[in-house]
Coordinates of C-alpha atoms and ligand atoms in Angstrom, one line a residue:
M1 CA -6.8 -47.8 76.6
H2 CA -8.5 -45.5 79.2
T3 CA -10.6 -47.2 81.9
G4 CA -13.7 -45.5 80.5
A5 CA -13.1 -46.9 77.0
C6 CA -12.4 -50.4 78.5
I7 CA -15.8 -50.3 80.3
I8 CA -17.6 -49.3 77.1
V9 CA -15.9 -52.2 75.1
W10 CA -16.6 -54.7 77.9
W11 CA -20.3 -53.5 78.2
G12 CA -20.7 -53.9 74.5
M13 CA -19.2 -57.4 74.6
V14 CA -21.5 -58.7 77.5
N15 CA -24.5 -57.0 75.9
K16 CA -24.0 -58.2 72.4
K17 CA -27.4 -59.1 71.1
T18 CA -27.9 -62.4 69.4
A19 CA -30.2 -62.8 66.4
F20 CA -31.5 -66.0 64.8
I21 CA -32.8 -65.7 61.2
T22 CA -34.8 -68.4 59.5
G23 CA -34.7 -68.0 55.8
I24 CA -31.3 -66.3 56.1
A25 CA -30.3 -67.2 52.5
G26 CA -33.4 -65.5 51.0
Q27 CA -33.5 -61.9 49.8
D28 CA -34.7 -60.4 53.1
G29 CA -32.6 -62.8 55.2
A30 CA -29.4 -61.7 53.5
Y31 CA -30.1 -58.0 53.8
L32 CA -31.3 -58.3 57.4
A33 CA -28.1 -60.3 58.3
E34 CA -26.0 -57.5 56.9
L35 CA -28.0 -54.9 58.8
L36 CA -27.7 -56.8 62.1
L37 CA -24.0 -57.3 61.7
D38 CA -23.6 -53.6 61.1
K39 CA -25.4 -53.1 64.4
G40 CA -23.0 -55.3 66.2
Y41 CA -25.3 -58.4 66.6
E42 CA -24.0 -62.0 66.7
V43 CA -26.0 -63.5 63.7
H44 CA -27.1 -67.0 63.4
G45 CA -29.1 -68.4 60.5
L46 CA -31.1 -71.5 59.6
L47 CA -30.2 -73.1 56.3
R48 CA -31.8 -76.1 54.6
W49 CA -29.8 -79.2 53.9
D50 CA -29.7 -78.7 50.1
S51 CA -28.5 -75.2 50.6
Y52 CA -26.1 -76.3 53.3
V53 CA -24.3 -79.0 51.2
D54 CA -23.8 -76.5 48.4
Q55 CA -23.3 -73.4 50.4
R56 CA -21.9 -71.3 47.5
D57 CA -25.1 -71.9 45.6
G58 CA -27.7 -72.0 48.5
A59 CA -26.1 -69.2 50.5
G60 CA -25.2 -67.2 47.3
R61 CA -26.7 -64.0 48.5
L62 CA -24.6 -64.1 51.7
F63 CA -21.5 -64.5 49.5
D64 CA -22.7 -61.6 47.3
L65 CA -22.9 -59.4 50.3
D66 CA -19.6 -60.7 51.5
I67 CA -20.9 -61.6 55.0
V68 CA -21.0 -65.4 55.0
S69 CA -17.8 -65.7 57.2
E70 CA -19.4 -63.5 59.9
I71 CA -22.5 -65.6 60.3
S72 CA -23.1 -68.9 62.1
L73 CA -25.1 -71.1 59.8
H74 CA -27.1 -74.0 61.3
M75 CA -28.4 -76.8 59.2
G76 CA -32.1 -77.5 59.7
D77 CA -35.6 -77.1 58.3
L78 CA -38.5 -75.1 59.6
T79 CA -40.7 -78.1 59.4
D80 CA -38.4 -80.2 61.7
A81 CA -39.6 -78.9 65.1
Q82 CA -37.3 -80.9 67.2
S83 CA -34.1 -79.8 65.5
L84 CA -35.3 -76.3 65.3
T85 CA -35.9 -76.3 69.1
G86 CA -32.4 -77.7 69.6
I87 CA -30.8 -74.9 67.6
I88 CA -32.9 -72.2 69.5
K89 CA -31.9 -73.9 72.8
K90 CA -28.2 -73.7 71.9
I91 CA -28.2 -70.2 70.7
R92 CA -30.8 -68.7 73.0
P93 CA -31.2 -65.6 70.7
S94 CA -32.6 -62.3 72.0
E95 CA -34.4 -61.8 68.6
I96 CA -35.8 -64.3 66.2
Y97 CA -36.7 -63.3 62.7
N98 CA -38.9 -65.9 61.1
L99 CA -38.5 -65.3 57.4
A100 CA -38.3 -68.8 56.1
A101 CA -41.3 -69.6 53.9
L102 CA -42.6 -71.0 50.7
S103 CA -42.9 -67.5 49.4
Q104 CA -44.0 -67.8 45.8
V105 CA -47.7 -67.2 45.6
G106 CA -48.2 -68.9 42.2
V107 CA -46.3 -72.0 43.3
S108 CA -48.5 -72.2 46.4
F109 CA -51.4 -73.2 44.2
D110 CA -49.4 -76.2 43.0
V111 CA -48.1 -77.3 46.4
P112 CA -50.8 -76.1 48.9
A113 CA -50.0 -78.8 51.5
S114 CA -46.3 -78.1 51.7
T115 CA -47.1 -74.4 51.7
L116 CA -49.1 -74.8 54.9
D117 CA -46.5 -77.2 56.4
I118 CA -43.7 -74.7 56.0
N119 CA -45.6 -71.4 56.6
V120 CA -48.0 -72.5 59.3
K121 CA -46.5 -75.5 61.1
G122 CA -43.1 -73.9 60.7
T123 CA -44.1 -70.7 62.4
L124 CA -45.8 -72.7 65.2
A125 CA -42.6 -74.6 65.8
V126 CA -40.7 -71.3 66.3
L127 CA -43.4 -70.0 68.7
E128 CA -43.6 -73.3 70.6
A129 CA -39.8 -73.5 71.0
V130 CA -39.6 -70.2 72.6
R131 CA -42.5 -71.0 75.0
L132 CA -41.3 -74.5 75.9
L133 CA -37.7 -73.3 76.4
D134 CA -39.0 -70.7 78.9
M135 CA -37.6 -67.9 76.7
V136 CA -40.8 -65.8 76.6
E137 CA -39.2 -63.1 78.8
T138 CA -35.9 -63.0 76.9
T139 CA -36.7 -63.6 73.2
R140 CA -38.6 -61.4 70.7
I141 CA -40.0 -62.7 67.5
Y142 CA -40.6 -61.1 64.2
Q143 CA -43.1 -62.9 62.0
A144 CA -42.9 -62.3 58.3
S145 CA -46.5 -61.6 57.4
S146 CA -47.6 -60.4 54.1
S147 CA -49.9 -58.0 52.2
E148 CA -51.0 -61.1 50.3
M149 CA -53.2 -61.8 53.4
F150 CA -55.4 -58.8 52.3
G151 CA -56.2 -60.6 49.1
C152 CA -59.2 -59.1 47.5
A153 CA -59.9 -56.5 50.3
P154 CA -60.3 -52.9 49.0
A155 CA -57.2 -50.7 48.8
P156 CA -55.5 -48.9 50.5
Q157 CA -54.9 -51.6 53.1
N158 CA -53.7 -51.0 56.6
E159 CA -53.6 -52.9 59.9
N160 CA -57.4 -52.6 60.3
T161 CA -58.4 -53.8 56.9
P162 CA -60.3 -57.1 57.1
M163 CA -58.3 -59.8 55.4
Q164 CA -59.6 -61.9 52.5
P165 CA -56.6 -64.0 51.3
C166 CA -57.1 -65.7 48.0
S167 CA -54.2 -68.1 47.6
P168 CA -52.9 -71.0 49.6
Y169 CA -49.9 -68.8 50.4
G170 CA -52.1 -65.9 51.6
A171 CA -54.2 -68.3 53.8
S172 CA -51.1 -69.9 55.3
K173 CA -49.6 -66.5 56.1
L174 CA -52.9 -65.4 57.7
A175 CA -52.9 -68.5 59.9
A176 CA -49.3 -67.8 60.9
Y177 CA -50.2 -64.2 61.7
W178 CA -53.0 -65.3 64.0
L179 CA -50.7 -67.8 65.7
A180 CA -48.2 -65.0 66.5
R181 CA -51.0 -62.9 67.8
T182 CA -52.4 -65.7 69.9
Y183 CA -49.0 -66.4 71.5
R184 CA -48.7 -62.7 72.2
D185 CA -52.1 -62.6 73.9
A186 CA -52.0 -66.0 75.6
Y187 CA -48.4 -66.2 76.8
G188 CA -47.2 -62.6 76.8
L189 CA -44.7 -63.5 74.1
Y190 CA -43.2 -60.5 72.2
A191 CA -44.3 -61.4 68.7
A192 CA -44.6 -58.7 66.1
N193 CA -46.2 -59.2 62.7
G194 CA -44.7 -57.2 59.9
I195 CA -47.4 -57.0 57.2
L196 CA -45.1 -56.2 54.3
F197 CA -46.0 -55.2 50.8
N198 CA -43.9 -56.4 47.9
H199 CA -40.2 -55.4 48.2
E200 CA -37.6 -56.2 45.6
S201 CA -33.9 -55.7 45.0
P202 CA -31.1 -57.1 42.9
L203 CA -31.1 -60.1 45.3
R204 CA -34.8 -60.9 44.5
G205 CA -35.5 -64.5 43.4
E206 CA -35.6 -64.9 39.7
D207 CA -39.1 -66.4 39.8
F208 CA -40.7 -63.1 41.0
V209 CA -42.0 -60.9 38.3
T210 CA -39.7 -57.8 38.9
R211 CA -36.5 -59.8 38.7
K212 CA -37.8 -61.9 35.8
I213 CA -38.4 -58.5 33.9
T214 CA -35.1 -56.9 34.9
R215 CA -33.1 -60.1 33.9
A216 CA -34.9 -60.3 30.6
V217 CA -34.3 -56.6 29.9
A218 CA -30.6 -57.0 30.7
K219 CA -30.3 -59.9 28.3
I220 CA -32.0 -57.9 25.5
Y221 CA -29.7 -55.0 26.2
E222 CA -26.8 -57.5 25.8
G223 CA -28.2 -58.7 22.4
S224 CA -30.6 -61.5 23.2
G225 CA -33.5 -62.0 20.8
E226 CA -35.7 -63.8 23.3
P227 CA -38.9 -62.0 24.3
L228 CA -40.0 -61.6 27.9
I229 CA -43.0 -63.9 28.5
L230 CA -45.4 -62.8 31.3
G231 CA -48.8 -63.5 32.7
N232 CA -51.1 -60.9 34.1
L233 CA -49.8 -57.4 33.2
D234 CA -52.6 -55.5 34.9
S235 CA -52.3 -56.5 38.5
V236 CA -51.2 -53.6 40.7
R237 CA -48.5 -53.8 43.4
D238 CA -46.9 -51.5 45.9
W239 CA -43.2 -52.1 45.3
G240 CA -40.5 -51.0 47.7
H241 CA -36.8 -51.8 48.2
A242 CA -35.9 -54.7 50.5
R243 CA -33.2 -52.8 52.3
D244 CA -35.9 -50.4 53.6
Y245 CA -38.1 -53.2 54.7
V246 CA -35.5 -55.2 56.7
R247 CA -34.8 -51.9 58.6
G248 CA -38.5 -51.8 59.5
M249 CA -38.4 -55.5 60.7
W250 CA -35.6 -54.6 63.2
M251 CA -37.4 -51.4 64.3
M252 CA -40.5 -53.6 65.1
L253 CA -38.5 -55.6 67.7
Q254 CA -37.1 -52.5 69.4
Q255 CA -40.5 -51.2 70.8
D256 CA -41.7 -51.3 74.4
E257 CA -44.5 -53.7 73.4
A258 CA -45.1 -56.0 70.4
Q259 CA -47.5 -54.7 67.8
D260 CA -48.3 -55.4 64.1
F261 CA -47.2 -53.0 61.4
V262 CA -47.8 -52.5 57.7
L263 CA -44.8 -51.5 55.7
A264 CA -45.5 -50.1 52.2
T265 CA -44.5 -47.2 49.9
G266 CA -48.1 -46.0 49.4
Q267 CA -47.4 -45.9 45.6
S268 CA -49.0 -48.4 43.3
K269 CA -47.9 -49.5 39.8
T270 CA -49.1 -52.2 37.4
V271 CA -46.8 -55.0 36.2
R272 CA -47.1 -53.3 32.7
E273 CA -45.7 -50.1 34.1
F274 CA -42.8 -52.0 35.6
V275 CA -42.1 -53.5 32.2
E276 CA -42.3 -50.1 30.5
K277 CA -40.0 -48.5 33.1
A278 CA -37.4 -51.3 32.9
F279 CA -37.2 -51.1 29.1
A280 CA -37.1 -47.3 29.2
H281 CA -34.0 -47.6 31.3
I282 CA -32.2 -49.1 28.3
D283 CA -33.8 -46.5 26.0
I284 CA -36.5 -48.7 24.6
E285 CA -40.0 -47.4 24.4
I286 CA -42.6 -50.2 24.6
E287 CA -45.7 -49.9 22.4
W288 CA -48.6 -52.3 23.2
R289 CA -50.4 -53.8 20.3
G290 CA -53.4 -56.2 20.3
F291 CA -55.7 -57.3 23.1
G292 CA -56.0 -59.8 25.8
V293 CA -53.5 -62.7 25.8
R294 CA -52.6 -61.9 22.2
Q295 CA -51.3 -58.5 23.2
V296 CA -47.6 -57.9 22.5
G297 CA -45.1 -55.3 23.6
C298 CA -43.1 -54.0 20.7
D299 CA -40.0 -51.8 20.4
A300 CA -41.6 -48.6 19.1
K301 CA -38.5 -47.8 17.0
N302 CA -38.4 -51.1 15.0
D303 CA -41.5 -53.2 15.7
R304 CA -39.5 -56.0 17.3
V305 CA -41.7 -58.1 19.6
L306 CA -40.1 -57.8 23.1
V307 CA -43.0 -58.9 25.4
R308 CA -45.5 -61.7 25.0
I309 CA -48.2 -63.1 27.2
N310 CA -48.7 -66.8 28.1
E311 CA -52.0 -67.6 29.8
N312 CA -50.4 -70.5 31.7
L313 CA -48.7 -67.9 33.8
F314 CA -52.0 -66.5 35.1
R315 CA -52.9 -67.7 38.6
P316 CA -56.2 -69.6 39.4
K317 CA -57.1 -66.5 41.4
E318 CA -55.3 -63.2 41.3
V319 CA -54.9 -60.5 43.9
N320 CA -55.5 -57.5 41.6
Y321 CA -54.8 -54.5 43.7
L322 CA -52.4 -54.0 46.6
L323 CA -51.6 -50.6 47.9
G324 CA -50.4 -50.1 51.4
D325 CA -51.0 -47.4 54.0
A326 CA -48.0 -47.4 56.4
S327 CA -49.1 -44.5 58.5
K328 CA -48.8 -46.5 61.7
A329 CA -45.2 -47.5 61.0
R330 CA -44.4 -43.9 60.2
E331 CA -45.9 -42.5 63.3
I332 CA -44.8 -45.1 65.8
L333 CA -41.6 -46.5 64.4
G334 CA -40.5 -43.4 62.4
W335 CA -40.1 -45.8 59.4
H336 CA -40.2 -44.5 55.9
S337 CA -39.4 -45.9 52.5
S338 CA -36.3 -44.2 51.1
Y339 CA -36.2 -45.6 47.5
D340 CA -38.6 -44.5 44.8
F341 CA -40.0 -46.7 42.1
N342 CA -37.7 -45.4 39.4
A343 CA -34.6 -45.8 41.5
L344 CA -35.6 -49.4 42.4
V345 CA -36.1 -50.4 38.7
A346 CA -32.9 -48.7 37.6
E347 CA -30.8 -50.4 40.2
M348 CA -32.3 -53.8 39.4
V349 CA -31.7 -53.4 35.6
D350 CA -28.2 -52.1 36.1
E351 CA -27.2 -54.9 38.5
D352 CA -28.6 -57.5 36.1
I353 CA -26.6 -56.0 33.2
D354 CA -23.4 -55.9 35.4
L355 CA -24.1 -59.6 36.3
L356 CA -24.4 -60.6 32.7
Q357 CA -21.2 -58.8 31.8
E358 CA -19.3 -60.4 34.7
N359 CA -20.4 -63.9 34.0
T360 CA -20.3 -66.3 31.0
S361 CA -23.6 -65.9 29.3
L362 CA -25.6 -68.4 27.3
K363 CA -26.5 -66.6 24.1
D364 CA -29.4 -67.2 21.8
D365 CA -27.3 -69.2 19.4
G366 CA -26.7 -71.7 22.2
K367 CA -23.0 -71.0 22.3
C368 CA -21.3 -69.9 25.4
R369 CA -19.3 -66.7 25.2
K370 CA -17.6 -64.6 27.8
V371 CA -18.8 -61.0 28.0
G372 CA -17.2 -58.1 29.6
Ligands
LIG1 P1 -37.2 -65.8 49.7 O1 -36.2 -65.0 49.1 O2 -38.1 -66.7 49.0 O3 -36.6 -66.5 51.0 C1 -37.2 -67.5 51.7 C2 -36.2 -68.4 52.4 O4 -36.9 -69.4 53.1 C3 -35.3 -69.1 51.4 O5 -34.0 -68.9 51.7 C4 -35.7 -70.6 51.6 O6 -34.5 -71.5 51.6 C5 -36.2 -70.6 53.0 N1 -37.0 -71.7 53.3 C6 -38.1 -72.2 52.6 N2 -38.6 -73.3 53.1 C7 -37.8 -73.5 54.2 C8 -37.9 -74.6 55.2 N3 -38.7 -75.6 55.2 N4 -36.9 -74.6 56.2 C9 -36.0 -73.6 56.2 N5 -35.9 -72.6 55.3 C10 -36.8 -72.6 54.3 O7 -38.3 -64.7 50.4 P2 -38.1 -63.2 50.8 O8 -38.5 -62.4 49.7 O9 -36.7 -63.0 51.4 O10 -39.2 -63.1 52.0 C11 -38.9 -63.3 53.4 C12 -40.2 -63.6 54.1 O11 -41.1 -62.5 54.0 C13 -41.0 -64.8 53.6 O12 -41.6 -65.4 54.7 C14 -42.0 -64.1 52.7 O13 -43.2 -65.0 52.6 C15 -42.3 -62.9 53.4 N6 -42.7 -61.7 52.6 C16 -42.0 -61.3 51.6 C17 -42.4 -60.2 50.8 C18 -41.5 -59.7 49.6 O14 -42.1 -58.9 48.9 N7 -40.3 -60.1 49.5 C19 -43.5 -59.5 51.2 C20 -44.2 -59.9 52.3 C21 -43.8 -61.1 53.0 P3 -34.0 -72.2 50.3 O15 -33.0 -71.2 49.8 O16 -33.3 -73.4 50.9 O17 -35.1 -72.4 49.4
LIG2 O1 -43.7 -61.1 41.8 P1 -44.9 -61.9 42.1 O2 -44.8 -63.4 42.0 O3 -45.2 -61.5 43.6 P2 -46.6 -61.6 44.5 O4 -47.5 -62.7 44.0 O5 -47.2 -60.2 44.6 O6 -46.0 -62.0 45.9 C1 -44.9 -61.4 46.5 O7 -45.3 -60.4 47.3 C2 -46.1 -60.8 48.5 C3 -46.5 -59.5 49.2 O8 -47.6 -59.0 48.6 C4 -45.2 -61.7 49.3 F1 -45.9 -62.1 50.4 C5 -44.8 -62.9 48.5 O9 -44.0 -63.8 49.2 C6 -44.1 -62.5 47.2 O10 -42.9 -61.9 47.7 O11 -46.1 -61.4 41.3 C7 -46.5 -60.1 41.2 C8 -47.6 -59.9 40.1 C9 -48.8 -60.9 40.3 O12 -50.0 -60.3 40.1 C10 -48.5 -61.9 39.2 O13 -49.7 -62.6 38.6 O14 -47.0 -60.2 38.9 C11 -47.9 -61.0 38.1 N1 -47.1 -61.7 37.1 C12 -47.3 -61.6 35.7 N2 -46.5 -62.3 35.1 C13 -46.2 -62.6 37.3 C14 -45.8 -63.0 36.0 N3 -45.6 -63.1 38.4 C15 -44.6 -64.0 38.3 N4 -44.0 -64.5 39.4 N5 -44.2 -64.4 37.0 C16 -44.7 -64.0 35.9 O15 -44.3 -64.4 34.8

């Protein structure tokens, strides 16, 4: 090898950046880990005990992306500040992406105290670790903030929109957002809040509405007779693709100074439109009949009921309308969303059909059969 090439390789080795991702086994954690590995980072991740003991299940997304062997996984919990500090002390990462959270808005109404423990005290533990370990000059932090913090504020929402959260989850994320800003202002910590609107993918958790829909549509395509049961069909979301959003997270940590950014597509759709689009992808036109919670979605060709509503799936308080304005991220970061809504829905339905065809599926008759 020429001397010049040797120097480049050596320079790359001594300057290899180290990232620590909390929530690495979640949707965003997995895609972010993949992106950072591609960029040559040494990637570490925090994994909870349950996920650690059964890694294939807990770290399933990292297996799906075939990156698990390239990552150092550390057993821990965001709510255990001492062990978290120990991990950060050992790794001394140049970048921390704090993605771990109780992230299901509906569930946060059932477990508000643990939502605050994980989302607020957990974030505080990350910020305090960096401060107490004297890493303020060397470590940058990305805080996973959320458009749910806008709550009932009028759309379109951007960085200057007053926040009015209306769920324990939204309130917890707003407290964590302010903690990150406070540590930035008080201690000079590089802490950037990404205020991200909904982003989805085939790796999305099955309890979020998009994946619930695409899984049900895939099952119906494969012959299931079970209708899709949903709650509020009329709430509006700004849905993008998670791959675009993790790229934005990384960009936020590469700036001269820490700032907060909204990431969004600027396109809004109702849950109802998502349902229609997903069924259209398997050539089924949904016709809505009836009103309120008695409304059903039927196959226009044969009247079969494919969608029903269950009022138990409505939340005590709903965020009705989220639509983001990501002009600041476009201007300063050069970030844009590259997937459109149709492509997102199509990819999710196709992947769920593939998944069903690859695996043994439990069919309606209760018998197991191998498909594909
Ligand atoms: P996700 O799929 O639910 O992943 C969250 C991860 O956090 C899970 O892997 C979970 O681990 C982990 N976790 C939960 N509690 C923990 C604890 N006490 N200690 C350690 N790990 C814990 O969420 P996501 O969609 O990737 O979202 C990533 C982050 O962005 C979250 O903070 C979310 O609130 C925020 N966010 C998401 C969106 C979106 O549309 N996706 C939008 C705005 C903001 P287990 O696997 O062990 O449960
Ligand atoms: O998919 P969802 O559960 O996502 P939600 O509540 O918008 O939260 C997601 O996005 C936030 C960013 O805005 C993140 F911070 C958060 O972590 C999470 O990733 O629900 C979307 C909409 C809601 O209006 C809900 O009421 O779909 C409605 N919905 C209707 N039926 C349903 C269902 N949601 C779920 N999860 N399950 C249903 O059966």
